[in-house]
mmCIF file of C-alpha atoms in Angstrom:
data_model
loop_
_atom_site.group_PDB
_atom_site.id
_atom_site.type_symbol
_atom_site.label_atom_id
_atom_site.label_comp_id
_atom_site.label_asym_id
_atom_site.label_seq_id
_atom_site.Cartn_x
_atom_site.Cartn_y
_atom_site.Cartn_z
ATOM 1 C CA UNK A 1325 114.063 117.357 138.155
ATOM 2 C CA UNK A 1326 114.823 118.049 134.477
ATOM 3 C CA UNK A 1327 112.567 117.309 132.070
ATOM 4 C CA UNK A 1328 112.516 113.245 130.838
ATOM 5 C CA UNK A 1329 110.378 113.485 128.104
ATOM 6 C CA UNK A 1330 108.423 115.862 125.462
ATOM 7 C CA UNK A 1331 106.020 115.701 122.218
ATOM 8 C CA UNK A 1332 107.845 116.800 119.606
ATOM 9 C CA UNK A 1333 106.286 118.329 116.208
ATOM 10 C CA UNK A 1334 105.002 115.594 113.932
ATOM 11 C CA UNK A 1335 107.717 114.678 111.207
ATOM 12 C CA UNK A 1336 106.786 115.502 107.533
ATOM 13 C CA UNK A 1337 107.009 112.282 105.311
ATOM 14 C CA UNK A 1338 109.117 113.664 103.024
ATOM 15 C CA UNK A 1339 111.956 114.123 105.312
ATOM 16 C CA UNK A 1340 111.334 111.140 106.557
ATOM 17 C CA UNK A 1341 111.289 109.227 103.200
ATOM 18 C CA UNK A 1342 115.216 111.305 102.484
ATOM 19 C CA UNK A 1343 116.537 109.703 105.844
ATOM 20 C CA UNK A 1344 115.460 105.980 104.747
ATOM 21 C CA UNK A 1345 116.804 106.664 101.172
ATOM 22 C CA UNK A 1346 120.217 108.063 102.426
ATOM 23 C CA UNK A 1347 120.535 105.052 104.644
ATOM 24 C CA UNK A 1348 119.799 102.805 101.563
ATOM 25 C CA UNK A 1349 122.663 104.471 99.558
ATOM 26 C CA UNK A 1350 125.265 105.514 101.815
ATOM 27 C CA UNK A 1351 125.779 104.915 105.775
ATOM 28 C CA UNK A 1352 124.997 101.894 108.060
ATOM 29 C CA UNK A 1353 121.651 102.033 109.652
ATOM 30 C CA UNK A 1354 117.932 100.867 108.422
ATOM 31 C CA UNK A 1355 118.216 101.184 104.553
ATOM 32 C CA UNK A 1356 121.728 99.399 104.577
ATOM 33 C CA UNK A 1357 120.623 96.917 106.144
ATOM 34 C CA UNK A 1358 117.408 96.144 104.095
ATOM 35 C CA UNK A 1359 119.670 96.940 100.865
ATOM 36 C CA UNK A 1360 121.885 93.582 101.818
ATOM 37 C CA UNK A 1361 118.680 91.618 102.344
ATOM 38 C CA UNK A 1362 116.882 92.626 99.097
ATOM 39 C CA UNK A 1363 120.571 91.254 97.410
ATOM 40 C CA UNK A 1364 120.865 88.123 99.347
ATOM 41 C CA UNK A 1365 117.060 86.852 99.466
ATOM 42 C CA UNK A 1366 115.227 88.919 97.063
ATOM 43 C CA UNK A 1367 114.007 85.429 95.427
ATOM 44 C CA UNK A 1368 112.988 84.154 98.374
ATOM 45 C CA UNK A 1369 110.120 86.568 99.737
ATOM 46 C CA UNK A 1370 107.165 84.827 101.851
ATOM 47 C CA UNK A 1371 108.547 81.495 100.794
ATOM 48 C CA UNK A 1372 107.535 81.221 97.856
ATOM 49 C CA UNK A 1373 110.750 79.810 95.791
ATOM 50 C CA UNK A 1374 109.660 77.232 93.205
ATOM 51 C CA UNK A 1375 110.214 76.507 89.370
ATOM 52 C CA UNK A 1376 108.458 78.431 86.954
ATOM 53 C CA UNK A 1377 108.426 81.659 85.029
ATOM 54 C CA UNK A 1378 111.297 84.513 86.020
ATOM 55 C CA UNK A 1379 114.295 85.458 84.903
ATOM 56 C CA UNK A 1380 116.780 84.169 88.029
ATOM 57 C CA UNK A 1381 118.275 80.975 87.710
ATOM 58 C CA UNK A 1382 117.070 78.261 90.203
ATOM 59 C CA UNK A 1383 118.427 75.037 89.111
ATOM 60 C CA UNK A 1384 120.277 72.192 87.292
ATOM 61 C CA UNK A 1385 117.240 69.094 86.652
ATOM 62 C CA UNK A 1386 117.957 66.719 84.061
ATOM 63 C CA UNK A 1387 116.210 66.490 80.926
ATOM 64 C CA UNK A 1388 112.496 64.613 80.572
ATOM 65 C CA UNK A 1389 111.885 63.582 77.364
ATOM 66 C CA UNK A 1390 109.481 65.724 75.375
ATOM 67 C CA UNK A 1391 111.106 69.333 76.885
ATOM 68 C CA UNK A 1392 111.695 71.759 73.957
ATOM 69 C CA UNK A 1393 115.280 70.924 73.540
ATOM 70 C CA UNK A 1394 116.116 75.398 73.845
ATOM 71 C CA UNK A 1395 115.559 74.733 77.551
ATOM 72 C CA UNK A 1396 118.806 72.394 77.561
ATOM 73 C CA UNK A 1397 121.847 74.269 78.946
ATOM 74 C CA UNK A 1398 124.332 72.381 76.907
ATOM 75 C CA UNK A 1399 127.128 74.037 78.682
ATOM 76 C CA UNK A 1400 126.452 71.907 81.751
ATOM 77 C CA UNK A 1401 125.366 68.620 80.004
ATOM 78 C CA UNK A 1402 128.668 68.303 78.406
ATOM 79 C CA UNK A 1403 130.058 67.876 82.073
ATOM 80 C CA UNK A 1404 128.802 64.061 82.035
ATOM 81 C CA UNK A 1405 126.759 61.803 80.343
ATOM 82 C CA UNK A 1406 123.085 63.393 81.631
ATOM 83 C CA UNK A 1407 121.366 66.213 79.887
ATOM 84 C CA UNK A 1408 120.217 68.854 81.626
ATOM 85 C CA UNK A 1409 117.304 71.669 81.823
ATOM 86 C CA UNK A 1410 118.072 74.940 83.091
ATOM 87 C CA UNK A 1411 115.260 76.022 85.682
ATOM 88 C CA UNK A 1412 114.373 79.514 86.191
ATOM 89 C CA UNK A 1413 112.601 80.503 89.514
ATOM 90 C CA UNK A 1414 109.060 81.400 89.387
ATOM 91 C CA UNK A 1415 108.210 84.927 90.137
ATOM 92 C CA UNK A 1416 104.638 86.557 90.660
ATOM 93 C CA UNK A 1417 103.956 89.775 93.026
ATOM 94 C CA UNK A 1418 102.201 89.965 96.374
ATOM 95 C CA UNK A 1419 100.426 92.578 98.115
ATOM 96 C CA UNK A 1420 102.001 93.955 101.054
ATOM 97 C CA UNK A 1421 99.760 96.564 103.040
ATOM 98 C CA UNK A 1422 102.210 98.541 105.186
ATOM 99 C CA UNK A 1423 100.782 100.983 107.864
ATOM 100 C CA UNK A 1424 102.226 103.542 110.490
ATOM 101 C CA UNK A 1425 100.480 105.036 113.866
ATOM 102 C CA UNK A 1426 100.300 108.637 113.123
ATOM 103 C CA UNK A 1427 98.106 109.790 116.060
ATOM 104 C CA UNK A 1428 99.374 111.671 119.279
ATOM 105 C CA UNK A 1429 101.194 109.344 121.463
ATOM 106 C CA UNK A 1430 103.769 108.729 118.901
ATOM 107 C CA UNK A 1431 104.715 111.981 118.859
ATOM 108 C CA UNK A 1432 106.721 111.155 122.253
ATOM 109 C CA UNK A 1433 110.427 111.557 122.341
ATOM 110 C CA UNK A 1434 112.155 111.422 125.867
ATOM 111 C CA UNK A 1435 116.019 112.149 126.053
ATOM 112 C CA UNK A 1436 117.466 108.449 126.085
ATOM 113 C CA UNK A 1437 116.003 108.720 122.452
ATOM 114 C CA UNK A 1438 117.168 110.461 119.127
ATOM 115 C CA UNK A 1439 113.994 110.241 117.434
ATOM 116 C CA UNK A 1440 110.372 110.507 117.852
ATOM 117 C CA UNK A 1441 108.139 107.229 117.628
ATOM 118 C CA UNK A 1442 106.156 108.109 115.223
ATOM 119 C CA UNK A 1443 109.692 109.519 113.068
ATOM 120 C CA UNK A 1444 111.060 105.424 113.602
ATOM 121 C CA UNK A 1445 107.590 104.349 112.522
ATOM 122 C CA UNK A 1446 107.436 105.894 109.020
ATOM 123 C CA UNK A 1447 111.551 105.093 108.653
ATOM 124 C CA UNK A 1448 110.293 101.285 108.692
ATOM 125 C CA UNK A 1449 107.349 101.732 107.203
ATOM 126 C CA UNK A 1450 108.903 103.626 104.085
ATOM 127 C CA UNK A 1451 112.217 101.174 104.363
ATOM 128 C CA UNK A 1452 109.828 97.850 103.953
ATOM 129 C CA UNK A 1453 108.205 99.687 100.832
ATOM 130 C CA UNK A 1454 111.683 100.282 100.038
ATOM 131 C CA UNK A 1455 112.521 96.523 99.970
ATOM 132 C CA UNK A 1456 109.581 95.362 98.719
ATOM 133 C CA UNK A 1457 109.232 97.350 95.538
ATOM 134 C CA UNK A 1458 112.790 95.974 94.725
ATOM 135 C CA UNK A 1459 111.135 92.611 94.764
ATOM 136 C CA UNK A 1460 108.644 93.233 92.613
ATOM 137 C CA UNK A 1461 105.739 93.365 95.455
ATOM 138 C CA UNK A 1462 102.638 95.640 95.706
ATOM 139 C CA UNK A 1463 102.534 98.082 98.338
ATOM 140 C CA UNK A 1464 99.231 99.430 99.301
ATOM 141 C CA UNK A 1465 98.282 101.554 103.107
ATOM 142 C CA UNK A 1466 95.036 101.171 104.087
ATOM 143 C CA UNK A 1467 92.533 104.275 103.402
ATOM 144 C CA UNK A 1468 95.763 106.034 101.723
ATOM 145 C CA UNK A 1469 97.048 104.437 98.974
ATOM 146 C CA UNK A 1470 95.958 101.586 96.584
ATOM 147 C CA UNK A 1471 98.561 98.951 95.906
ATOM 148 C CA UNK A 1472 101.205 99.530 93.233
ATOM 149 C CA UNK A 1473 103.796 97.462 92.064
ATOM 150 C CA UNK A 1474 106.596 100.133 90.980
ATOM 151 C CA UNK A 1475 109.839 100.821 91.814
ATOM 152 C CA UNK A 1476 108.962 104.196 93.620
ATOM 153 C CA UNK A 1477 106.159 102.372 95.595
ATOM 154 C CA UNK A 1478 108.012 104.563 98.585
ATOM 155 C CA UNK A 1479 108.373 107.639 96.823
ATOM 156 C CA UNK A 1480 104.384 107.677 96.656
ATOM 157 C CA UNK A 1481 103.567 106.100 99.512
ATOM 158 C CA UNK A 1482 105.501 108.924 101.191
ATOM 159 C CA UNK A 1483 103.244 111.642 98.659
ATOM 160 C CA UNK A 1484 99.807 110.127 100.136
ATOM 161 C CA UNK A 1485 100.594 110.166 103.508
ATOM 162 C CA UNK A 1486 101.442 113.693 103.350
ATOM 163 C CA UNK A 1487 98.488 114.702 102.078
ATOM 164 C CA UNK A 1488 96.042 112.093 103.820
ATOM 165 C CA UNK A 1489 94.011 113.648 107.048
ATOM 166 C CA UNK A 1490 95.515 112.988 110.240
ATOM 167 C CA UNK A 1491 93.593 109.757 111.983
ATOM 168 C CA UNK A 1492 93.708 107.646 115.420
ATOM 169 C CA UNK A 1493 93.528 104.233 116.199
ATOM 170 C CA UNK A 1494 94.075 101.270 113.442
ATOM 171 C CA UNK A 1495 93.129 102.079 109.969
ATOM 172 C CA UNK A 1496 89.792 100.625 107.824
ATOM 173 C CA UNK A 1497 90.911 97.526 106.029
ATOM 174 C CA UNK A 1498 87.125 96.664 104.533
ATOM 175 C CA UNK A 1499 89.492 97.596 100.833
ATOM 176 C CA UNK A 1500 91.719 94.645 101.505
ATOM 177 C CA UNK A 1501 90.260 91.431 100.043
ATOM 178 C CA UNK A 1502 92.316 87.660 99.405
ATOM 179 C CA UNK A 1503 95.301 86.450 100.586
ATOM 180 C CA UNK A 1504 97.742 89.773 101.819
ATOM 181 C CA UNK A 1505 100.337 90.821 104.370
ATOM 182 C CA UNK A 1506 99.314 93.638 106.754
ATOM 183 C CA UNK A 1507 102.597 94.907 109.029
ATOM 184 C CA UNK A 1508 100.910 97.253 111.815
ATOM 185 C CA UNK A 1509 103.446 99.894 112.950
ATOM 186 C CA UNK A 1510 102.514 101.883 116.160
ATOM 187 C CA UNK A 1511 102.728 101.875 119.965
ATOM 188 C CA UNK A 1512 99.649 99.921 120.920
ATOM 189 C CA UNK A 1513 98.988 101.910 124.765
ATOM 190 C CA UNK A 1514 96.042 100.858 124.664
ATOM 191 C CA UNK A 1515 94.500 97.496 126.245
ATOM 192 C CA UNK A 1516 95.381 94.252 124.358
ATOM 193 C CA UNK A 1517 92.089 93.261 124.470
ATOM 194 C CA UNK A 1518 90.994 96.641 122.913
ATOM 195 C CA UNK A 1519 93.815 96.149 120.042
ATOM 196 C CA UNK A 1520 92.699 92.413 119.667
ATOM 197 C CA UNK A 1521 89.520 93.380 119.017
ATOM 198 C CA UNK A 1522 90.174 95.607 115.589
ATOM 199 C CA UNK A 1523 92.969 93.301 114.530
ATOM 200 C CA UNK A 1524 91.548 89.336 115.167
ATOM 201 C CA UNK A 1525 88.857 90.033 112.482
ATOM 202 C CA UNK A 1526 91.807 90.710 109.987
ATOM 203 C CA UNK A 1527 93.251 87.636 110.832
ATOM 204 C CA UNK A 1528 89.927 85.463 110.296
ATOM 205 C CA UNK A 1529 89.704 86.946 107.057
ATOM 206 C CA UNK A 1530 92.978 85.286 106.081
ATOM 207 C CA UNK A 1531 95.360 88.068 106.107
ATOM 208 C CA UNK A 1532 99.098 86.955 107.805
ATOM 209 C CA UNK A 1533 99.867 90.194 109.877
ATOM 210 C CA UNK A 1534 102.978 91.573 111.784
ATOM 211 C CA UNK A 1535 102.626 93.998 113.923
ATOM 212 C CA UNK A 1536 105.522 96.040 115.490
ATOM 213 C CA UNK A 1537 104.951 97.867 118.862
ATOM 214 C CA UNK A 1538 107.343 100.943 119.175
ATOM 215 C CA UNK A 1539 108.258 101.704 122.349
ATOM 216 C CA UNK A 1540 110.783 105.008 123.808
ATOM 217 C CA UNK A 1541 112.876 103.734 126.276
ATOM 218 C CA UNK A 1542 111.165 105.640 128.867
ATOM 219 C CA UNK A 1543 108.206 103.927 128.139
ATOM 220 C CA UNK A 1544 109.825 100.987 129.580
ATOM 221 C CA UNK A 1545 111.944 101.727 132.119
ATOM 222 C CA UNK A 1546 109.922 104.421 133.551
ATOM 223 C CA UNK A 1547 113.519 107.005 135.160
ATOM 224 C CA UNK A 1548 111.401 109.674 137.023
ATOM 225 C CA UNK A 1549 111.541 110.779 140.488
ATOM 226 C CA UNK A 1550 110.166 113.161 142.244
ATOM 227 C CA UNK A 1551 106.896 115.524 141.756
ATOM 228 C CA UNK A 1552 106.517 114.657 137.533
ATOM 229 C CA UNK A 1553 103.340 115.672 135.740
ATOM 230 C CA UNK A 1554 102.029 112.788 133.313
ATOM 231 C CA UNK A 1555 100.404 114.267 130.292
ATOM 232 C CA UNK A 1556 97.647 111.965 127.796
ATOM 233 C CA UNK A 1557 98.539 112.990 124.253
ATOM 234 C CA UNK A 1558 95.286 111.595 123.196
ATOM 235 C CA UNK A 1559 93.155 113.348 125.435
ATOM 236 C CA UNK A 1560 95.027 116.077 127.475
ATOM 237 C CA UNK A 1561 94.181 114.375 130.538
ATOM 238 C CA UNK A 1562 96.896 115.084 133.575
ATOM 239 C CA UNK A 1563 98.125 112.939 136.035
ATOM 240 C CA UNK A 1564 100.435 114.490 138.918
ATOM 241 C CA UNK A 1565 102.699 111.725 141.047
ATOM 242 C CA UNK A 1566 104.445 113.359 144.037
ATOM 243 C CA UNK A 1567 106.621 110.433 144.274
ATOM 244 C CA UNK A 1568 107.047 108.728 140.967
ATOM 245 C CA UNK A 1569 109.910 106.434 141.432
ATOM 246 C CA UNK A 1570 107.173 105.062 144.231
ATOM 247 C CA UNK A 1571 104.901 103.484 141.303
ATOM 248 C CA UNK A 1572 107.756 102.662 138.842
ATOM 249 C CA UNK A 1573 107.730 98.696 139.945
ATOM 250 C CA UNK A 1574 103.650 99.036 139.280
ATOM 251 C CA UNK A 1575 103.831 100.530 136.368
ATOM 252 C CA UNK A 1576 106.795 98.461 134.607
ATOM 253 C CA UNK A 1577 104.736 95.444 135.686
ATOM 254 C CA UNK A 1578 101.464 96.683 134.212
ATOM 255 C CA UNK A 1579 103.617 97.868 131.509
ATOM 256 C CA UNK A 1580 105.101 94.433 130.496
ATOM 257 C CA UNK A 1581 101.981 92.438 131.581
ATOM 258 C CA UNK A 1582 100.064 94.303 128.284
ATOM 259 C CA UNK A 1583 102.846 93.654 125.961
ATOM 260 C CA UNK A 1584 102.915 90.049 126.666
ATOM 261 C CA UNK A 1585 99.526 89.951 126.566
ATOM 262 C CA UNK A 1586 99.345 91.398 123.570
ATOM 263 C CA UNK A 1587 101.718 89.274 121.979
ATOM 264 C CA UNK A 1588 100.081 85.991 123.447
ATOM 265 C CA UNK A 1589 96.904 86.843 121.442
ATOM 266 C CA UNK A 1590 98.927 87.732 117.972
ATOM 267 C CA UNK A 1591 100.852 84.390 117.879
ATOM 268 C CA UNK A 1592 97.446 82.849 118.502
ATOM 269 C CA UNK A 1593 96.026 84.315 115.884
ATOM 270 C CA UNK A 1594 99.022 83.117 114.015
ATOM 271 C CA UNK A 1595 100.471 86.975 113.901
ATOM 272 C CA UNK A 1596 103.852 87.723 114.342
ATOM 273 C CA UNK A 1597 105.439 90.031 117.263
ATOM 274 C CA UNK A 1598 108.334 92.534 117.200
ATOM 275 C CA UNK A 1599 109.115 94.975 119.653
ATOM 276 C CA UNK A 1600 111.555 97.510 119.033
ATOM 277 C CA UNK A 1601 112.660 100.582 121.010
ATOM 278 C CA UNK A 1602 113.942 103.772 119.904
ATOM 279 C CA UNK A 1603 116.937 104.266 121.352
ATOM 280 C CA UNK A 1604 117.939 100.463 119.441
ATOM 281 C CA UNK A 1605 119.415 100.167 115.317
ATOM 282 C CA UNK A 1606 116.080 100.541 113.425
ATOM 283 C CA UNK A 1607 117.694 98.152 110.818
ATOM 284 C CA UNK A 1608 117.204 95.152 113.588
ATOM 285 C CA UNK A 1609 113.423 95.675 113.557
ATOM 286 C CA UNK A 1610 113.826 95.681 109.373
ATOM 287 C CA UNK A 1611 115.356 92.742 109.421
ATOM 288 C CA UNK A 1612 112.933 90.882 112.091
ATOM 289 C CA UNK A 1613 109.832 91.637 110.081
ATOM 290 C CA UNK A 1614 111.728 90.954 106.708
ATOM 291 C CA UNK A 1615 112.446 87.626 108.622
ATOM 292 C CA UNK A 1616 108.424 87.161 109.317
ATOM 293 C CA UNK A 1617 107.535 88.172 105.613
ATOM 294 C CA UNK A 1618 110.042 85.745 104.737
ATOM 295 C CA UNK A 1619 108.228 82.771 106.481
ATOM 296 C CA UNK A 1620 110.085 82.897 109.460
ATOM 297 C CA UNK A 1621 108.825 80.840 112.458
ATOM 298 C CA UNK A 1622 106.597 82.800 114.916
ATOM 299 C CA UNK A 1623 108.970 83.444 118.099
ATOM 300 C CA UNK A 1624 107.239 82.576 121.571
ATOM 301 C CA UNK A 1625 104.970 84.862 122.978
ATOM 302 C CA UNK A 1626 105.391 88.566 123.543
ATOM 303 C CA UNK A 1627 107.043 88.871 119.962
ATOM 304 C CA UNK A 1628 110.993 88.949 118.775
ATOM 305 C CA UNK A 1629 112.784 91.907 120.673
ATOM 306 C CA UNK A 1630 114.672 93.875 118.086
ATOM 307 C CA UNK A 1631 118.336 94.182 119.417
ATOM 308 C CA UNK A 1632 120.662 97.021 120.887
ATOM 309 C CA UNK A 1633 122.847 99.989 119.502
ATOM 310 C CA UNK A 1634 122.229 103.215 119.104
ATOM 311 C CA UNK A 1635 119.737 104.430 116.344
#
């Protein structure tokens, strides 16, 4: 049997940064997508709409008396007989920490894919700086880069993770202090307990995470047959199946028992859950955890499934 499956070379950042930028300026995919969400609800990241300071315009009120009459938008009062204040909408950044699984495993790219895992990781990752910059946010990754608030927050972030030392496992997040967003990008293999156990401190320290598990399709549906040779990125270990369409039904049970496992313990930590696979439009996982960010309602558990098409 042909070959399903195979590690490809790990994807410099800067090629990965000029895919997400091309997709923000010129064809449909991930970037497009995120481009007509940053134009439709730029104003309304994590909720936080309300009068105040800021340059867009919120609202029509009328007038209380003792306003500085410049804030009257005579224009509008001359409609009736009420006087009215012109509201702006009150603007302040937030720190969004954005990180992407960079070790081994997501190297993985079988042939029902285009791309690698760990390729669709850093295309969200660098997409949601993308977004975020445009909104005025501060985009920091943990043990790589502090946060900035500039528009080429993924221009940079893209510099430091070239030149930051390969790691495994989640990142060190003792740097992140008050009230932040973490979005976790990775596969997540291992255990859900052994996950929960680096990410539930993060959430008692009041951080509101999102983690998205990437997944190739072969992960999932596990299509070999016949004598196959399993391989552990992480630790070169071999496995050897003489049969292995006899322990698909095992495996894809296993398989989806951890996931929704996984996903149990994140929404009761009050995390959100998106799953996405690779061989599916990565502008459907953008717009999920845009959707999260945005104060969307946690979906039940096992996460929100990011929908079909081709990448």
């Amino acid at each position: 049997m042909a070959s399903i499956g195979q590690i490809v070379e790990q994807t410099p950042s800067s090629e990965v940064l000029s895919r997400a930028q091309a997709r923000a300026a010129l064809v449909p995919d991930c970037m497009v997508e995120a481009k007509r969400i940053a134009n439709t609800v730029i104003a309304g990241w994590h909720g936080r709409r309300k009068r105040g300071m800021g340059e867009n315009f919120w609202q029509f009120r009328p007038y209380a008396e003792g306003e500085s009459l410049s804030r009257i938008d005579w224009r509008r009062s001359a409609r009736d007989d009420h006087t009215y204040v012109r509201d702006r909408e009150w603007e302040a950044a937030h720190t969004v920490w954005l990180w992407a699984d960079m070790s081994p495993s997501m190297m993985y790219k079988s042939t029902f894919a285009h791309v690698s895992k760990e390729s669709r990781a850093l295309v969200l990752m660098l997409a949601l700086a993308e977004i975020l910059a445009r909104s005025g946010e501060r985009i920091g990754c943990p043990g790589i880069m502090e946060p900035v608030s500039a528009r080429n927050a993924a221009e940079r972030l893209a510099a430091a993770i070239m030149h930051a030392p390969l790691t495994t496992g989640l990142p060190e997040t003792s740097m992140i202090r008050g009230q932040s967003d973490i979005v976790l990008i990775g596969d997540f293999l291992d255990d859900a307990d052994k996950v929960m156990e680096r990410i539930a401190p993060l959430g008692r320290r009041g951080l509101r995470g999102h983690v998205v598990e990437i997944a190739d399709p072969a992960e999932e549906t596990f299509p070999y047959a016949g004598r196959t040779e399993f391989t552990d990125p992480e630790t070169g270990e071999k496995l050897v199946s003489g049969r292995a369409e006899m322990i698909r039904e095992d495996y894809q049970r296993a398989y989806l028992a951890r996931r929704e496992a996984l996903g149990e313990a994140l929404r009761r930590l009050g995390w959100s859950f998106v799953f996405h696979r690779t061989d599916h439009l990565a502008s459907e996982a953008l717009a999920a955890v845009h959707g999260y960010l945005s104060g969307m309602p946690a979906q039940k558990p096992g996460g929100l499934q990011s929908g079909g098409g081709m990448p």
